Each structure stands twice: as C-alpha cells, then as structure tokens.
C-alpha cells in the first residue's frame, strides 16, 4: 500500500516491520476460531511479535476468564542423547503466546442470570529441535488430551446450591516425537462464586515445566488497556532454584492450594 509500508494481502493488511496482521483472518473468524494467530501456527513470538497475543480468551461483558499455561522458562533443554529442544524462554506473563500447553475457560451469566462456563480448545506449542547455535533444524506439533473424558474432551462443571460452580480441569500433554520426554500433566478444581469469581482452587501438576494460572476481568487483556485487569492466581517455576533443571531431573507431582 503506497506511503504506509503495509502489504495488502487479500482481505487484510500486514505490517512487515512488526510482523503483525492488522486484522483477523476472516476465514478463521467466520469459522468461529478464537485464535487470531492461526496463520503462524500459534507461534508469533518467534517471528518478531515481542508482545504476542493475550492469554485472555475474551468473553461476554461482565465475564471472568481463566487461563492455565505450562511453559519451559529456559531458552533450551538438552535431553538424553544430547538432543537439544527449544524452550519458551520467558517468565510469568499474562499475555505471552509462548507455551507448551494452554487451556482457558470463561465464566459468565446467561440471560436467566445463571452462571455458565465455556471452555476453549486446548492449545499446544510446537516441538523444535535446535543445533548448537540455536538454529531450528526440525519442528513438529505435540499432542494434547483434555480430561477427564479423553474421548470427547469435556472438562467437568458441577453446579452448587449457592449459585456458584466447581470446575474440574485436567490435561496431559505428551511428545510423540521424543518418547523419552516425561508428559506434562495438570489437574485442579476451581471453586467459583455465583459471579464467576474465584473462591479457592487446589490440585497438582507435574514437577516440570513452569505453570501459571491467570484471571482476567474487564475488557480483553492487552498491555496499556486501563479497562482490562489480569491477576496472577498461581505461579510455579522449577528453574528459579535450579536453573539447569530438566524434565528428566524433576519427576513426580507438585501440589498446590489457595
């Protein structure tokens, strides 16, 4: 497009300076897909998108949103046999798209005033093998299963007499490209009040990698938006005390409660 520095590609514009599209992909929006970064395999950070898409899934006005994310905090992880994998290379963040597994759900009131909970499809990061210089030499998508019913992938919502609900959320992610890699697992029960706000939660997860739980209220979260709020409910990073920790060093479970 003359004088703008933008490229017009079909039905939307692309800014090569920031590696970002200025509009959503109309095909995916028409199909109901919530992810505006489908075009790059949900991995825009590796292509100059430093802020990335918010982990906040968005929802109706007045909704409360939650995201559970597992990510590798270090730049690379070396496995048995010397195979080097690319990590997510970040710390806790409410708006980073770099992760191994991410699941989100939205709590909101319907027209009758009853609390509803909608779940978003699980998102799984890309497995990338790198050489000694950190260059990607191979990549592929991992598998994720969302429980407790691994066939139809429906988490459990249990209504309570006070108008609130208990949400049971679990997932297991394995790496089919590297069978020696321990699976990433998570299971927790979230108790929400009748407005969808968190009362308490408890559960367990694998000892590696890092995990974070965020709550979002107001407008869909983006940095600098005064009408949006992100609250970190839980964070666990095994590399804070042991920077060289790997999945093969830290087996077992970590229990948490709030």
PDB file of C-alpha atoms in Angstrom:
ATOM      1  CA  UNK A   1       0.000   0.000   0.000  1.00  0.00           C
ATOM      2  CA  UNK A   2       1.699   3.281  -1.072  1.00  0.00           C
ATOM      3  CA  UNK A   3       3.090   5.556   1.672  1.00  0.00           C
ATOM      4  CA  UNK A   4       2.103   3.171   4.504  1.00  0.00           C
ATOM      5  CA  UNK A   5       4.758   0.469   4.441  1.00  0.00           C
ATOM      6  CA  UNK A   6       1.966  -2.104   4.644  1.00  0.00           C
ATOM      7  CA  UNK A   7       1.239  -5.055   2.393  1.00  0.00           C
ATOM      8  CA  UNK A   8      -2.342  -5.688   1.281  1.00  0.00           C
ATOM      9  CA  UNK A   9      -2.865  -9.455   1.313  1.00  0.00           C
ATOM     10  CA  UNK A  10      -6.333 -10.491   0.254  1.00  0.00           C
ATOM     11  CA  UNK A  11      -8.770  -9.118   2.828  1.00  0.00           C
ATOM     12  CA  UNK A  12      -6.303  -7.691   5.342  1.00  0.00           C
ATOM     13  CA  UNK A  13      -3.096  -5.729   5.753  1.00  0.00           C
ATOM     14  CA  UNK A  14       0.289  -6.938   7.005  1.00  0.00           C
ATOM     15  CA  UNK A  15       2.967  -4.789   8.677  1.00  0.00           C
ATOM     16  CA  UNK A  16       6.426  -6.268   7.897  1.00  0.00           C
ATOM     17  CA  UNK A  17       8.083  -4.010  10.488  1.00  0.00           C
ATOM     18  CA  UNK A  18       6.301  -5.684  13.389  1.00  0.00           C
ATOM     19  CA  UNK A  19       5.427  -8.991  11.675  1.00  0.00           C
ATOM     20  CA  UNK A  20       1.764  -8.448  12.563  1.00  0.00           C
ATOM     21  CA  UNK A  21      -1.517  -8.545  10.714  1.00  0.00           C
ATOM     22  CA  UNK A  22      -3.741  -5.527  11.324  1.00  0.00           C
ATOM     23  CA  UNK A  23      -6.967  -7.536  11.062  1.00  0.00           C
ATOM     24  CA  UNK A  24      -8.057 -11.030  11.928  1.00  0.00           C
ATOM     25  CA  UNK A  25      -8.085 -13.748   9.322  1.00  0.00           C
ATOM     26  CA  UNK A  26     -11.689 -13.537   8.007  1.00  0.00           C
ATOM     27  CA  UNK A  27     -11.776 -17.240   7.145  1.00  0.00           C
ATOM     28  CA  UNK A  28     -10.941 -18.319  10.679  1.00  0.00           C
ATOM     29  CA  UNK A  29     -13.237 -15.712  12.230  1.00  0.00           C
ATOM     30  CA  UNK A  30     -16.118 -16.924  10.056  1.00  0.00           C
ATOM     31  CA  UNK A  31     -15.385 -20.443  11.235  1.00  0.00           C
ATOM     32  CA  UNK A  32     -15.568 -19.383  14.882  1.00  0.00           C
ATOM     33  CA  UNK A  33     -11.853 -19.814  15.585  1.00  0.00           C
ATOM     34  CA  UNK A  34     -10.808 -17.643  18.579  1.00  0.00           C
ATOM     35  CA  UNK A  35      -7.106 -17.552  17.726  1.00  0.00           C
ATOM     36  CA  UNK A  36      -6.013 -14.640  15.523  1.00  0.00           C
ATOM     37  CA  UNK A  37      -2.566 -16.188  15.064  1.00  0.00           C
ATOM     38  CA  UNK A  38      -3.589 -19.346  13.223  1.00  0.00           C
ATOM     39  CA  UNK A  39      -1.556 -18.174  10.257  1.00  0.00           C
ATOM     40  CA  UNK A  40       1.752 -18.841  12.026  1.00  0.00           C
ATOM     41  CA  UNK A  41       0.893 -21.996  13.933  1.00  0.00           C
ATOM     42  CA  UNK A  42       0.225 -20.046  17.140  1.00  0.00           C
ATOM     43  CA  UNK A  43       3.898 -19.147  17.422  1.00  0.00           C
ATOM     44  CA  UNK A  44       4.175 -15.435  16.507  1.00  0.00           C
ATOM     45  CA  UNK A  45       6.827 -14.543  19.075  1.00  0.00           C
ATOM     46  CA  UNK A  46       9.478 -16.358  17.089  1.00  0.00           C
ATOM     47  CA  UNK A  47       8.662 -14.059  14.183  1.00  0.00           C
ATOM     48  CA  UNK A  48       9.253 -10.676  15.851  1.00  0.00           C
ATOM     49  CA  UNK A  49       5.953 -10.407  17.729  1.00  0.00           C
ATOM     50  CA  UNK A  50       7.504  -9.423  21.054  1.00  0.00           C
ATOM     51  CA  UNK A  51       4.270  -8.914  22.990  1.00  0.00           C
ATOM     52  CA  UNK A  52       2.227 -11.667  21.388  1.00  0.00           C
ATOM     53  CA  UNK A  53      -1.464 -12.379  21.704  1.00  0.00           C
ATOM     54  CA  UNK A  54      -3.044 -12.167  25.133  1.00  0.00           C
ATOM     55  CA  UNK A  55      -3.663 -15.402  27.006  1.00  0.00           C
ATOM     56  CA  UNK A  56      -7.030 -13.882  27.893  1.00  0.00           C
ATOM     57  CA  UNK A  57      -9.586 -15.752  25.731  1.00  0.00           C
ATOM     58  CA  UNK A  58     -12.070 -12.891  25.948  1.00  0.00           C
ATOM     59  CA  UNK A  59     -15.768 -13.275  26.651  1.00  0.00           C
ATOM     60  CA  UNK A  60     -19.125 -11.543  27.151  1.00  0.00           C
ATOM     61  CA  UNK A  61     -19.327  -8.294  29.103  1.00  0.00           C
ATOM     62  CA  UNK A  62     -19.008  -8.994  32.817  1.00  0.00           C
ATOM     63  CA  UNK A  63     -17.324 -12.356  32.272  1.00  0.00           C
ATOM     64  CA  UNK A  64     -14.391 -13.685  34.261  1.00  0.00           C
ATOM     65  CA  UNK A  65     -11.776 -15.591  32.276  1.00  0.00           C
ATOM     66  CA  UNK A  66      -9.126 -18.047  33.403  1.00  0.00           C
ATOM     67  CA  UNK A  67      -6.088 -19.494  31.662  1.00  0.00           C
ATOM     68  CA  UNK A  68      -3.821 -22.348  32.753  1.00  0.00           C
ATOM     69  CA  UNK A  69      -0.473 -22.424  30.984  1.00  0.00           C
ATOM     70  CA  UNK A  70       2.567 -24.705  31.091  1.00  0.00           C
ATOM     71  CA  UNK A  71       5.766 -23.329  29.605  1.00  0.00           C
ATOM     72  CA  UNK A  72       9.509 -24.022  29.532  1.00  0.00           C
ATOM     73  CA  UNK A  73      11.123 -20.943  31.114  1.00  0.00           C
ATOM     74  CA  UNK A  74      14.627 -21.503  29.736  1.00  0.00           C
ATOM     75  CA  UNK A  75      15.931 -20.999  26.209  1.00  0.00           C
ATOM     76  CA  UNK A  76      16.889 -24.624  25.514  1.00  0.00           C
ATOM     77  CA  UNK A  77      16.579 -28.027  27.188  1.00  0.00           C
ATOM     78  CA  UNK A  78      19.021 -30.862  26.486  1.00  0.00           C
ATOM     79  CA  UNK A  79      17.556 -34.341  26.709  1.00  0.00           C
ATOM     80  CA  UNK A  80      19.085 -37.817  26.927  1.00  0.00           C
ATOM     81  CA  UNK A  81      21.281 -38.486  23.950  1.00  0.00           C
ATOM     82  CA  UNK A  82      22.195 -34.827  23.611  1.00  0.00           C
ATOM     83  CA  UNK A  83      19.073 -33.786  21.697  1.00  0.00           C
ATOM     84  CA  UNK A  84      18.501 -30.053  22.249  1.00  0.00           C
ATOM     85  CA  UNK A  85      14.971 -28.640  22.320  1.00  0.00           C
ATOM     86  CA  UNK A  86      13.918 -25.024  22.120  1.00  0.00           C
ATOM     87  CA  UNK A  87      12.250 -23.689  25.257  1.00  0.00           C
ATOM     88  CA  UNK A  88       9.805 -20.805  25.628  1.00  0.00           C
ATOM     89  CA  UNK A  89      12.466 -18.562  27.205  1.00  0.00           C
ATOM     90  CA  UNK A  90      10.210 -16.435  29.415  1.00  0.00           C
ATOM     91  CA  UNK A  91       8.939 -15.847  32.922  1.00  0.00           C
ATOM     92  CA  UNK A  92       5.387 -15.390  34.202  1.00  0.00           C
ATOM     93  CA  UNK A  93       3.329 -13.244  31.856  1.00  0.00           C
ATOM     94  CA  UNK A  94      -0.395 -12.571  31.308  1.00  0.00           C
ATOM     95  CA  UNK A  95      -0.012 -12.110  27.567  1.00  0.00           C
ATOM     96  CA  UNK A  96       2.692 -14.380  26.179  1.00  0.00           C
ATOM     97  CA  UNK A  97       1.849 -16.877  23.410  1.00  0.00           C
ATOM     98  CA  UNK A  98       4.923 -18.982  24.148  1.00  0.00           C
ATOM     99  CA  UNK A  99       3.907 -22.167  25.926  1.00  0.00           C
ATOM    100  CA  UNK A 100       3.793 -25.951  25.813  1.00  0.00           C
ATOM    101  CA  UNK A 101       0.125 -26.290  26.769  1.00  0.00           C
ATOM    102  CA  UNK A 102      -2.600 -23.746  27.410  1.00  0.00           C
ATOM    103  CA  UNK A 103      -6.242 -24.194  28.383  1.00  0.00           C
ATOM    104  CA  UNK A 104      -8.720 -21.404  29.108  1.00  0.00           C
ATOM    105  CA  UNK A 105     -12.317 -21.161  30.292  1.00  0.00           C
ATOM    106  CA  UNK A 106     -14.833 -18.330  30.571  1.00  0.00           C
ATOM    107  CA  UNK A 107     -17.389 -17.858  33.368  1.00  0.00           C
ATOM    108  CA  UNK A 108     -20.382 -15.601  32.656  1.00  0.00           C
ATOM    109  CA  UNK A 109     -24.069 -15.199  33.431  1.00  0.00           C
ATOM    110  CA  UNK A 110     -26.646 -16.128  30.809  1.00  0.00           C
ATOM    111  CA  UNK A 111     -29.897 -14.258  30.169  1.00  0.00           C
ATOM    112  CA  UNK A 112     -31.574 -16.074  33.056  1.00  0.00           C
ATOM    113  CA  UNK A 113     -28.817 -14.999  35.440  1.00  0.00           C
ATOM    114  CA  UNK A 114     -27.359 -18.498  35.720  1.00  0.00           C
ATOM    115  CA  UNK A 115     -23.600 -18.935  35.745  1.00  0.00           C
ATOM    116  CA  UNK A 116     -22.262 -20.638  32.620  1.00  0.00           C
ATOM    117  CA  UNK A 117     -18.747 -21.906  31.929  1.00  0.00           C
ATOM    118  CA  UNK A 118     -17.363 -22.254  28.411  1.00  0.00           C
ATOM    119  CA  UNK A 119     -14.071 -23.967  27.626  1.00  0.00           C
ATOM    120  CA  UNK A 120     -11.664 -23.062  24.860  1.00  0.00           C
ATOM    121  CA  UNK A 121      -9.850 -25.662  22.805  1.00  0.00           C
ATOM    122  CA  UNK A 122      -6.503 -26.690  24.239  1.00  0.00           C
ATOM    123  CA  UNK A 123      -3.543 -25.045  22.538  1.00  0.00           C
ATOM    124  CA  UNK A 124      -0.248 -26.922  22.252  1.00  0.00           C
ATOM    125  CA  UNK A 125       3.144 -25.455  21.467  1.00  0.00           C
ATOM    126  CA  UNK A 126       5.426 -26.635  18.705  1.00  0.00           C
ATOM    127  CA  UNK A 127       8.309 -29.014  19.445  1.00  0.00           C
ATOM    128  CA  UNK A 128      11.500 -27.605  17.947  1.00  0.00           C
ATOM    129  CA  UNK A 129      14.908 -29.289  17.805  1.00  0.00           C
ATOM    130  CA  UNK A 130      17.828 -26.862  17.554  1.00  0.00           C
ATOM    131  CA  UNK A 131      21.545 -27.189  16.836  1.00  0.00           C
ATOM    132  CA  UNK A 132      24.406 -25.873  18.997  1.00  0.00           C
ATOM    133  CA  UNK A 133      23.915 -22.397  17.557  1.00  0.00           C
ATOM    134  CA  UNK A 134      20.221 -22.412  18.460  1.00  0.00           C
ATOM    135  CA  UNK A 135      19.041 -22.752  14.875  1.00  0.00           C
ATOM    136  CA  UNK A 136      15.866 -24.768  14.350  1.00  0.00           C
ATOM    137  CA  UNK A 137      16.640 -27.945  12.418  1.00  0.00           C
ATOM    138  CA  UNK A 138      13.294 -29.693  12.899  1.00  0.00           C
ATOM    139  CA  UNK A 139       9.833 -28.889  14.257  1.00  0.00           C
ATOM    140  CA  UNK A 140       6.513 -30.628  14.768  1.00  0.00           C
ATOM    141  CA  UNK A 141       3.285 -30.350  16.759  1.00  0.00           C
ATOM    142  CA  UNK A 142       2.914 -32.286  20.016  1.00  0.00           C
ATOM    143  CA  UNK A 143      -0.284 -33.991  21.210  1.00  0.00           C
ATOM    144  CA  UNK A 144      -2.631 -32.840  23.961  1.00  0.00           C
ATOM    145  CA  UNK A 145      -5.540 -34.561  25.646  1.00  0.00           C
ATOM    146  CA  UNK A 146      -8.024 -32.753  27.832  1.00  0.00           C
ATOM    147  CA  UNK A 147      -9.737 -34.752  30.538  1.00  0.00           C
ATOM    148  CA  UNK A 148     -11.228 -36.263  32.436  1.00  0.00           C
ATOM    149  CA  UNK A 149     -13.014 -37.756  29.417  1.00  0.00           C
ATOM    150  CA  UNK A 150     -10.195 -38.168  26.903  1.00  0.00           C
ATOM    151  CA  UNK A 151     -12.559 -39.056  24.054  1.00  0.00           C
ATOM    152  CA  UNK A 152     -14.827 -36.027  23.803  1.00  0.00           C
ATOM    153  CA  UNK A 153     -12.501 -33.755  25.813  1.00  0.00           C
ATOM    154  CA  UNK A 154     -15.110 -32.272  28.147  1.00  0.00           C
ATOM    155  CA  UNK A 155     -13.968 -30.884  31.499  1.00  0.00           C
ATOM    156  CA  UNK A 156     -16.407 -31.122  34.406  1.00  0.00           C
ATOM    157  CA  UNK A 157     -18.633 -28.314  35.715  1.00  0.00           C
ATOM    158  CA  UNK A 158     -20.532 -29.065  38.934  1.00  0.00           C
ATOM    159  CA  UNK A 159     -23.263 -26.551  39.961  1.00  0.00           C
ATOM    160  CA  UNK A 160     -23.591 -25.719  43.657  1.00  0.00           C
ATOM    161  CA  UNK A 161     -26.638 -24.678  45.659  1.00  0.00           C
ATOM    162  CA  UNK A 162     -25.262 -21.164  46.239  1.00  0.00           C
ATOM    163  CA  UNK A 163     -25.282 -20.400  42.505  1.00  0.00           C
ATOM    164  CA  UNK A 164     -21.581 -20.973  42.031  1.00  0.00           C
ATOM    165  CA  UNK A 165     -19.849 -23.888  40.351  1.00  0.00           C
ATOM    166  CA  UNK A 166     -16.883 -26.195  40.781  1.00  0.00           C
ATOM    167  CA  UNK A 167     -14.778 -26.557  37.649  1.00  0.00           C
ATOM    168  CA  UNK A 168     -12.547 -29.634  37.361  1.00  0.00           C
ATOM    169  CA  UNK A 169      -9.865 -29.136  34.747  1.00  0.00           C
ATOM    170  CA  UNK A 170      -7.157 -31.597  33.735  1.00  0.00           C
ATOM    171  CA  UNK A 171      -4.823 -32.163  30.847  1.00  0.00           C
ATOM    172  CA  UNK A 172      -1.899 -34.319  29.812  1.00  0.00           C
ATOM    173  CA  UNK A 173       0.470 -33.398  27.005  1.00  0.00           C
ATOM    174  CA  UNK A 174       2.953 -35.873  25.587  1.00  0.00           C
ATOM    175  CA  UNK A 175       5.664 -35.520  22.984  1.00  0.00           C
ATOM    176  CA  UNK A 176       5.228 -38.193  20.302  1.00  0.00           C
ATOM    177  CA  UNK A 177       8.462 -37.141  18.622  1.00  0.00           C
ATOM    178  CA  UNK A 178      10.569 -37.918  21.694  1.00  0.00           C
ATOM    179  CA  UNK A 179       9.148 -40.850  23.712  1.00  0.00           C
ATOM    180  CA  UNK A 180      11.707 -40.366  26.488  1.00  0.00           C
ATOM    181  CA  UNK A 181      10.199 -36.983  27.330  1.00  0.00           C
ATOM    182  CA  UNK A 182       8.041 -37.098  30.503  1.00  0.00           C
ATOM    183  CA  UNK A 183       4.440 -35.931  29.947  1.00  0.00           C
ATOM    184  CA  UNK A 184       3.195 -32.577  31.199  1.00  0.00           C
ATOM    185  CA  UNK A 185       0.174 -33.069  33.438  1.00  0.00           C
ATOM    186  CA  UNK A 186      -2.206 -30.815  35.367  1.00  0.00           C
ATOM    187  CA  UNK A 187      -5.370 -31.338  37.384  1.00  0.00           C
ATOM    188  CA  UNK A 188      -7.216 -28.836  39.561  1.00  0.00           C
ATOM    189  CA  UNK A 189     -10.624 -27.976  40.976  1.00  0.00           C
ATOM    190  CA  UNK A 190     -11.638 -24.311  40.780  1.00  0.00           C
ATOM    191  CA  UNK A 191     -14.455 -23.115  43.063  1.00  0.00           C
ATOM    192  CA  UNK A 192     -16.230 -20.075  41.603  1.00  0.00           C
ATOM    193  CA  UNK A 193     -18.900 -17.915  43.248  1.00  0.00           C
ATOM    194  CA  UNK A 194     -22.179 -17.030  41.528  1.00  0.00           C
ATOM    195  CA  UNK A 195     -20.451 -14.148  39.703  1.00  0.00           C
ATOM    196  CA  UNK A 196     -17.731 -16.431  38.321  1.00  0.00           C
ATOM    197  CA  UNK A 197     -15.015 -15.103  40.625  1.00  0.00           C
ATOM    198  CA  UNK A 198     -12.508 -17.445  42.204  1.00  0.00           C
ATOM    199  CA  UNK A 199     -13.118 -18.564  45.790  1.00  0.00           C
ATOM    200  CA  UNK A 200     -10.477 -21.259  46.026  1.00  0.00           C
ATOM    201  CA  UNK A 201      -8.618 -23.803  43.950  1.00  0.00           C
ATOM    202  CA  UNK A 202      -6.409 -26.819  44.572  1.00  0.00           C
ATOM    203  CA  UNK A 203      -4.736 -29.568  42.624  1.00  0.00           C
ATOM    204  CA  UNK A 204      -1.425 -30.872  41.353  1.00  0.00           C
ATOM    205  CA  UNK A 205       0.795 -30.773  38.298  1.00  0.00           C
ATOM    206  CA  UNK A 206       3.991 -32.350  37.043  1.00  0.00           C
ATOM    207  CA  UNK A 207       7.234 -31.077  38.562  1.00  0.00           C
ATOM    208  CA  UNK A 208       8.333 -29.703  35.189  1.00  0.00           C
ATOM    209  CA  UNK A 209       7.941 -27.282  33.389  1.00  0.00           C
ATOM    210  CA  UNK A 210       6.674 -23.960  34.791  1.00  0.00           C
ATOM    211  CA  UNK A 211       2.954 -23.364  35.351  1.00  0.00           C
ATOM    212  CA  UNK A 212       0.863 -20.221  35.707  1.00  0.00           C
ATOM    213  CA  UNK A 213      -2.821 -19.502  36.319  1.00  0.00           C
ATOM    214  CA  UNK A 214      -4.261 -16.098  35.417  1.00  0.00           C
ATOM    215  CA  UNK A 215      -7.651 -14.499  35.995  1.00  0.00           C
ATOM    216  CA  UNK A 216      -8.913 -11.770  33.646  1.00  0.00           C
ATOM    217  CA  UNK A 217     -11.728  -9.263  34.208  1.00  0.00           C
ATOM    218  CA  UNK A 218     -12.998  -6.224  32.350  1.00  0.00           C
ATOM    219  CA  UNK A 219     -12.087  -5.768  28.701  1.00  0.00           C
ATOM    220  CA  UNK A 220      -9.987  -8.386  26.930  1.00  0.00           C
ATOM    221  CA  UNK A 221      -6.495  -8.002  28.305  1.00  0.00           C
ATOM    222  CA  UNK A 222      -3.840  -6.065  26.441  1.00  0.00           C
ATOM    223  CA  UNK A 223      -0.965  -4.033  27.817  1.00  0.00           C
ATOM    224  CA  UNK A 224      -1.861  -0.404  28.384  1.00  0.00           C
ATOM    225  CA  UNK A 225      -5.619  -1.052  28.430  1.00  0.00           C
ATOM    226  CA  UNK A 226      -6.891   0.581  31.628  1.00  0.00           C
ATOM    227  CA  UNK A 227     -10.225  -1.233  31.319  1.00  0.00           C
ATOM    228  CA  UNK A 228      -8.596  -4.674  31.468  1.00  0.00           C
ATOM    229  CA  UNK A 229      -7.237  -6.447  34.522  1.00  0.00           C
ATOM    230  CA  UNK A 230      -5.053  -9.554  34.824  1.00  0.00           C
ATOM    231  CA  UNK A 231      -4.458 -11.188  38.206  1.00  0.00           C
ATOM    232  CA  UNK A 232      -1.936 -13.956  38.706  1.00  0.00           C
ATOM    233  CA  UNK A 233      -3.508 -16.668  40.859  1.00  0.00           C
ATOM    234  CA  UNK A 234      -0.645 -19.156  40.840  1.00  0.00           C
ATOM    235  CA  UNK A 235       2.890 -19.472  39.567  1.00  0.00           C
ATOM    236  CA  UNK A 236       5.459 -22.265  39.712  1.00  0.00           C
ATOM    237  CA  UNK A 237       8.905 -22.200  38.092  1.00  0.00           C
ATOM    238  CA  UNK A 238      11.329 -25.059  38.889  1.00  0.00           C
ATOM    239  CA  UNK A 239      14.258 -23.209  37.303  1.00  0.00           C
ATOM    240  CA  UNK A 240      14.268 -20.360  39.834  1.00  0.00           C
ATOM    241  CA  UNK A 241      16.033 -22.522  42.407  1.00  0.00           C
ATOM    242  CA  UNK A 242      17.677 -24.818  39.879  1.00  0.00           C
ATOM    243  CA  UNK A 243      18.354 -23.062  36.539  1.00  0.00           C
ATOM    244  CA  UNK A 244      19.756 -26.232  34.978  1.00  0.00           C
ATOM    245  CA  UNK A 245      16.743 -28.404  35.864  1.00  0.00           C
ATOM    246  CA  UNK A 246      15.320 -30.602  33.105  1.00  0.00           C
ATOM    247  CA  UNK A 247      12.171 -32.759  32.825  1.00  0.00           C
ATOM    248  CA  UNK A 248      14.317 -35.834  33.489  1.00  0.00           C
ATOM    249  CA  UNK A 249      15.603 -34.400  36.778  1.00  0.00           C
ATOM    250  CA  UNK A 250      12.232 -33.455  38.250  1.00  0.00           C
ATOM    251  CA  UNK A 251       9.727 -36.283  38.269  1.00  0.00           C
ATOM    252  CA  UNK A 252       6.645 -36.647  40.438  1.00  0.00           C
ATOM    253  CA  UNK A 253       3.932 -34.137  41.364  1.00  0.00           C
ATOM    254  CA  UNK A 254       3.697 -30.669  42.853  1.00  0.00           C
ATOM    255  CA  UNK A 255       0.568 -29.999  44.933  1.00  0.00           C
ATOM    256  CA  UNK A 256      -0.920 -26.539  45.349  1.00  0.00           C
ATOM    257  CA  UNK A 257      -3.839 -24.912  47.123  1.00  0.00           C
ATOM    258  CA  UNK A 258      -5.294 -21.475  47.580  1.00  0.00           C
TER     259      UNK A 258
END
